[in-house]
């Protein structure tokens, strides 16, 4: 399958965290898993020198390695932008995501991708995520020309 060249990079970071143990009241929770997205390109504009700035929206479902984890099947909506060179190869991308778990609690994350350096971090949250902190990394697993994307993620969140 050919790689997606428009805004795929922005999505990669669409980086999410899901732990491998159930939530307790506070504490640090490490986790890993995958996220599967559909990507909707919004715009692609030429920059001086031939590179492009691409804007996109991604909608995904977070899959935790432990299907009993409370964040398994969390909905994720991301918005981001990426810079691609004149050959369409992603050079750098960044954005943010909104996560809504099965209990209706929400948290937000930022992401930044540059080459194989793909990082994410917690911004804020509601309910059990109020005061959340944490960070992690992602890696691309697959991307198709029609806007499908799968990533792996790992990281740690700290709850109050």
PDB file of C-alpha atoms in Angstrom:
ATOM      1  CA  UNK A   1       0.000   0.000   0.000  1.00  0.00           C
ATOM      2  CA  UNK A   2       1.406   3.425  -0.824  1.00  0.00           C
ATOM      3  CA  UNK A   3       2.147   5.820   2.008  1.00  0.00           C
ATOM      4  CA  UNK A   4      -0.075   8.796   2.699  1.00  0.00           C
ATOM      5  CA  UNK A   5       1.787  11.987   1.899  1.00  0.00           C
ATOM      6  CA  UNK A   6      -0.735  14.608   2.944  1.00  0.00           C
ATOM      7  CA  UNK A   7      -0.861  15.258   6.675  1.00  0.00           C
ATOM      8  CA  UNK A   8      -0.073  11.679   7.647  1.00  0.00           C
ATOM      9  CA  UNK A   9       2.801  12.972   9.730  1.00  0.00           C
ATOM     10  CA  UNK A  10       0.551  15.190  11.707  1.00  0.00           C
ATOM     11  CA  UNK A  11      -1.462  12.160  12.601  1.00  0.00           C
ATOM     12  CA  UNK A  12       1.326  10.007  13.763  1.00  0.00           C
ATOM     13  CA  UNK A  13       1.704  11.720  16.851  1.00  0.00           C
ATOM     14  CA  UNK A  14      -1.819  11.661  17.420  1.00  0.00           C
ATOM     15  CA  UNK A  15      -0.345   9.955  20.077  1.00  0.00           C
ATOM     16  CA  UNK A  16      -2.236   8.416  22.830  1.00  0.00           C
ATOM     17  CA  UNK A  17      -1.679   6.778  26.084  1.00  0.00           C
ATOM     18  CA  UNK A  18      -3.453   3.832  27.492  1.00  0.00           C
ATOM     19  CA  UNK A  19      -2.302   1.959  30.571  1.00  0.00           C
ATOM     20  CA  UNK A  20      -1.987  -1.735  31.149  1.00  0.00           C
ATOM     21  CA  UNK A  21      -3.554  -1.653  34.615  1.00  0.00           C
ATOM     22  CA  UNK A  22      -6.905  -0.384  35.840  1.00  0.00           C
ATOM     23  CA  UNK A  23      -7.090   3.177  37.187  1.00  0.00           C
ATOM     24  CA  UNK A  24      -6.774   3.672  40.891  1.00  0.00           C
ATOM     25  CA  UNK A  25      -7.322   6.947  42.717  1.00  0.00           C
ATOM     26  CA  UNK A  26      -4.162   8.724  41.614  1.00  0.00           C
ATOM     27  CA  UNK A  27      -0.739   7.364  40.886  1.00  0.00           C
ATOM     28  CA  UNK A  28       1.368   6.599  37.859  1.00  0.00           C
ATOM     29  CA  UNK A  29       0.076   4.279  35.151  1.00  0.00           C
ATOM     30  CA  UNK A  30       2.258   3.010  32.307  1.00  0.00           C
ATOM     31  CA  UNK A  31       0.759   1.542  29.166  1.00  0.00           C
ATOM     32  CA  UNK A  32       1.062   0.659  25.511  1.00  0.00           C
ATOM     33  CA  UNK A  33      -1.081  -0.324  22.558  1.00  0.00           C
ATOM     34  CA  UNK A  34      -2.193   0.836  19.124  1.00  0.00           C
ATOM     35  CA  UNK A  35      -4.445   3.492  17.594  1.00  0.00           C
ATOM     36  CA  UNK A  36      -6.213   3.112  14.245  1.00  0.00           C
ATOM     37  CA  UNK A  37      -7.221   6.343  12.460  1.00  0.00           C
ATOM     38  CA  UNK A  38      -8.994   7.675   9.435  1.00  0.00           C
ATOM     39  CA  UNK A  39      -7.450  10.904   8.153  1.00  0.00           C
ATOM     40  CA  UNK A  40      -9.328  13.768   6.528  1.00  0.00           C
ATOM     41  CA  UNK A  41      -7.055  16.264   4.737  1.00  0.00           C
ATOM     42  CA  UNK A  42      -8.172  19.881   5.221  1.00  0.00           C
ATOM     43  CA  UNK A  43      -5.641  21.844   3.199  1.00  0.00           C
ATOM     44  CA  UNK A  44      -2.251  21.687   1.528  1.00  0.00           C
ATOM     45  CA  UNK A  45      -0.470  24.958   0.811  1.00  0.00           C
ATOM     46  CA  UNK A  46       2.856  25.613  -0.910  1.00  0.00           C
ATOM     47  CA  UNK A  47       5.641  27.239   1.099  1.00  0.00           C
ATOM     48  CA  UNK A  48       8.696  29.056  -0.263  1.00  0.00           C
ATOM     49  CA  UNK A  49      11.302  26.554  -1.460  1.00  0.00           C
ATOM     50  CA  UNK A  50       8.776  23.967  -2.629  1.00  0.00           C
ATOM     51  CA  UNK A  51       7.720  22.426   0.697  1.00  0.00           C
ATOM     52  CA  UNK A  52       4.055  22.084   1.707  1.00  0.00           C
ATOM     53  CA  UNK A  53       2.136  22.741   4.896  1.00  0.00           C
ATOM     54  CA  UNK A  54      -0.646  20.176   5.283  1.00  0.00           C
ATOM     55  CA  UNK A  55      -3.559  20.415   7.738  1.00  0.00           C
ATOM     56  CA  UNK A  56      -5.657  17.371   8.660  1.00  0.00           C
ATOM     57  CA  UNK A  57      -8.142  15.889  11.108  1.00  0.00           C
ATOM     58  CA  UNK A  58      -7.786  12.337  12.421  1.00  0.00           C
ATOM     59  CA  UNK A  59     -10.450  10.210  14.085  1.00  0.00           C
ATOM     60  CA  UNK A  60      -9.270   7.126  15.901  1.00  0.00           C
ATOM     61  CA  UNK A  61      -9.938   4.391  18.402  1.00  0.00           C
ATOM     62  CA  UNK A  62      -7.357   3.616  21.074  1.00  0.00           C
ATOM     63  CA  UNK A  63      -6.649  -0.063  21.644  1.00  0.00           C
ATOM     64  CA  UNK A  64      -4.847  -0.945  24.879  1.00  0.00           C
ATOM     65  CA  UNK A  65      -2.699  -4.067  25.066  1.00  0.00           C
ATOM     66  CA  UNK A  66      -4.951  -5.068  27.984  1.00  0.00           C
ATOM     67  CA  UNK A  67      -8.562  -5.091  26.691  1.00  0.00           C
ATOM     68  CA  UNK A  68      -9.824  -4.828  30.294  1.00  0.00           C
ATOM     69  CA  UNK A  69      -8.148  -1.455  30.797  1.00  0.00           C
ATOM     70  CA  UNK A  70     -10.645   1.416  31.329  1.00  0.00           C
ATOM     71  CA  UNK A  71      -9.193   3.368  28.365  1.00  0.00           C
ATOM     72  CA  UNK A  72      -9.498   0.489  25.912  1.00  0.00           C
ATOM     73  CA  UNK A  73     -11.688   1.669  22.999  1.00  0.00           C
ATOM     74  CA  UNK A  74     -11.334   5.359  23.938  1.00  0.00           C
ATOM     75  CA  UNK A  75     -12.360   7.736  21.114  1.00  0.00           C
ATOM     76  CA  UNK A  76      -9.648  10.121  19.895  1.00  0.00           C
ATOM     77  CA  UNK A  77     -10.066  13.208  17.679  1.00  0.00           C
ATOM     78  CA  UNK A  78      -6.923  15.042  16.543  1.00  0.00           C
ATOM     79  CA  UNK A  79      -6.149  18.157  14.555  1.00  0.00           C
ATOM     80  CA  UNK A  80      -2.689  18.966  13.287  1.00  0.00           C
ATOM     81  CA  UNK A  81      -0.369  20.229  10.655  1.00  0.00           C
ATOM     82  CA  UNK A  82       2.790  18.956   9.035  1.00  0.00           C
ATOM     83  CA  UNK A  83       5.513  20.218   6.748  1.00  0.00           C
ATOM     84  CA  UNK A  84       6.390  17.977   3.792  1.00  0.00           C
ATOM     85  CA  UNK A  85       9.359  18.427   1.465  1.00  0.00           C
ATOM     86  CA  UNK A  86       8.933  18.900  -2.291  1.00  0.00           C
ATOM     87  CA  UNK A  87       8.818  15.089  -2.685  1.00  0.00           C
ATOM     88  CA  UNK A  88       5.926  14.745  -0.212  1.00  0.00           C
ATOM     89  CA  UNK A  89       8.049  13.299   2.618  1.00  0.00           C
ATOM     90  CA  UNK A  90       7.039  14.527   6.080  1.00  0.00           C
ATOM     91  CA  UNK A  91       9.702  16.621   7.778  1.00  0.00           C
ATOM     92  CA  UNK A  92       7.859  17.743  10.919  1.00  0.00           C
ATOM     93  CA  UNK A  93       4.337  17.789  12.328  1.00  0.00           C
ATOM     94  CA  UNK A  94       2.463  18.811  15.467  1.00  0.00           C
ATOM     95  CA  UNK A  95      -1.052  19.039  16.830  1.00  0.00           C
ATOM     96  CA  UNK A  96      -3.410  18.108  19.639  1.00  0.00           C
ATOM     97  CA  UNK A  97      -5.951  15.408  20.408  1.00  0.00           C
ATOM     98  CA  UNK A  98      -9.106  15.110  22.523  1.00  0.00           C
ATOM     99  CA  UNK A  99      -9.675  11.745  24.215  1.00  0.00           C
ATOM    100  CA  UNK A 100     -13.096  10.651  25.529  1.00  0.00           C
ATOM    101  CA  UNK A 101     -13.197   7.412  27.529  1.00  0.00           C
ATOM    102  CA  UNK A 102     -16.150   5.083  28.098  1.00  0.00           C
ATOM    103  CA  UNK A 103     -17.052   6.932  31.328  1.00  0.00           C
ATOM    104  CA  UNK A 104     -17.260  10.246  29.455  1.00  0.00           C
ATOM    105  CA  UNK A 105     -14.111  11.646  31.088  1.00  0.00           C
ATOM    106  CA  UNK A 106     -11.942  13.741  28.754  1.00  0.00           C
ATOM    107  CA  UNK A 107      -8.235  14.531  28.478  1.00  0.00           C
ATOM    108  CA  UNK A 108      -6.150  16.363  25.938  1.00  0.00           C
ATOM    109  CA  UNK A 109      -2.671  15.728  24.587  1.00  0.00           C
ATOM    110  CA  UNK A 110      -0.172  17.465  22.310  1.00  0.00           C
ATOM    111  CA  UNK A 111       2.048  15.665  19.846  1.00  0.00           C
ATOM    112  CA  UNK A 112       5.190  16.500  17.880  1.00  0.00           C
ATOM    113  CA  UNK A 113       6.763  14.358  15.140  1.00  0.00           C
ATOM    114  CA  UNK A 114      10.139  14.899  13.547  1.00  0.00           C
ATOM    115  CA  UNK A 115      11.462  11.867  11.678  1.00  0.00           C
ATOM    116  CA  UNK A 116      11.499   8.889  14.043  1.00  0.00           C
ATOM    117  CA  UNK A 117      11.279  11.223  17.066  1.00  0.00           C
ATOM    118  CA  UNK A 118       7.519  11.089  17.752  1.00  0.00           C
ATOM    119  CA  UNK A 119       6.463  12.361  21.170  1.00  0.00           C
ATOM    120  CA  UNK A 120       3.246  13.196  23.001  1.00  0.00           C
ATOM    121  CA  UNK A 121       2.338  14.738  26.354  1.00  0.00           C
ATOM    122  CA  UNK A 122      -0.735  15.291  28.510  1.00  0.00           C
ATOM    123  CA  UNK A 123      -2.192  18.819  28.629  1.00  0.00           C
ATOM    124  CA  UNK A 124      -5.237  18.683  30.950  1.00  0.00           C
ATOM    125  CA  UNK A 125      -8.364  16.682  31.681  1.00  0.00           C
ATOM    126  CA  UNK A 126     -11.714  16.312  33.430  1.00  0.00           C
ATOM    127  CA  UNK A 127     -12.990  13.781  35.951  1.00  0.00           C
ATOM    128  CA  UNK A 128     -10.345  11.159  36.673  1.00  0.00           C
ATOM    129  CA  UNK A 129      -7.937  13.084  34.394  1.00  0.00           C
ATOM    130  CA  UNK A 130      -8.193  16.398  36.276  1.00  0.00           C
ATOM    131  CA  UNK A 131      -4.560  17.464  36.845  1.00  0.00           C
ATOM    132  CA  UNK A 132      -3.167  14.690  34.621  1.00  0.00           C
ATOM    133  CA  UNK A 133       0.504  14.798  33.623  1.00  0.00           C
ATOM    134  CA  UNK A 134       2.565  12.403  31.516  1.00  0.00           C
ATOM    135  CA  UNK A 135       4.197  11.696  28.195  1.00  0.00           C
ATOM    136  CA  UNK A 136       5.250   8.997  25.756  1.00  0.00           C
ATOM    137  CA  UNK A 137       6.212   8.064  22.216  1.00  0.00           C
ATOM    138  CA  UNK A 138       4.603   6.601  19.085  1.00  0.00           C
ATOM    139  CA  UNK A 139       5.682   4.771  15.929  1.00  0.00           C
ATOM    140  CA  UNK A 140       3.915   4.346  12.591  1.00  0.00           C
ATOM    141  CA  UNK A 141       2.729   0.810  11.849  1.00  0.00           C
ATOM    142  CA  UNK A 142       0.893   1.315   8.542  1.00  0.00           C
ATOM    143  CA  UNK A 143      -0.459   4.075   6.299  1.00  0.00           C
ATOM    144  CA  UNK A 144      -2.491   3.918   3.099  1.00  0.00           C
ATOM    145  CA  UNK A 145      -3.006   6.378   0.267  1.00  0.00           C
ATOM    146  CA  UNK A 146      -6.721   6.635   1.097  1.00  0.00           C
ATOM    147  CA  UNK A 147      -6.090   8.059   4.588  1.00  0.00           C
ATOM    148  CA  UNK A 148      -5.952   5.095   6.950  1.00  0.00           C
ATOM    149  CA  UNK A 149      -3.251   5.063   9.587  1.00  0.00           C
ATOM    150  CA  UNK A 150      -2.168   2.813  12.446  1.00  0.00           C
ATOM    151  CA  UNK A 151       0.363   3.685  15.134  1.00  0.00           C
ATOM    152  CA  UNK A 152       1.763   2.020  18.225  1.00  0.00           C
ATOM    153  CA  UNK A 153       2.157   4.038  21.427  1.00  0.00           C
ATOM    154  CA  UNK A 154       3.652   3.743  24.851  1.00  0.00           C
ATOM    155  CA  UNK A 155       3.875   6.080  27.796  1.00  0.00           C
ATOM    156  CA  UNK A 156       2.969   6.970  31.345  1.00  0.00           C
ATOM    157  CA  UNK A 157       0.238   9.141  32.858  1.00  0.00           C
ATOM    158  CA  UNK A 158       0.152  10.399  36.432  1.00  0.00           C
ATOM    159  CA  UNK A 159      -3.252  11.030  37.974  1.00  0.00           C
ATOM    160  CA  UNK A 160      -3.894  13.088  41.124  1.00  0.00           C
TER     161      UNK A 160
END
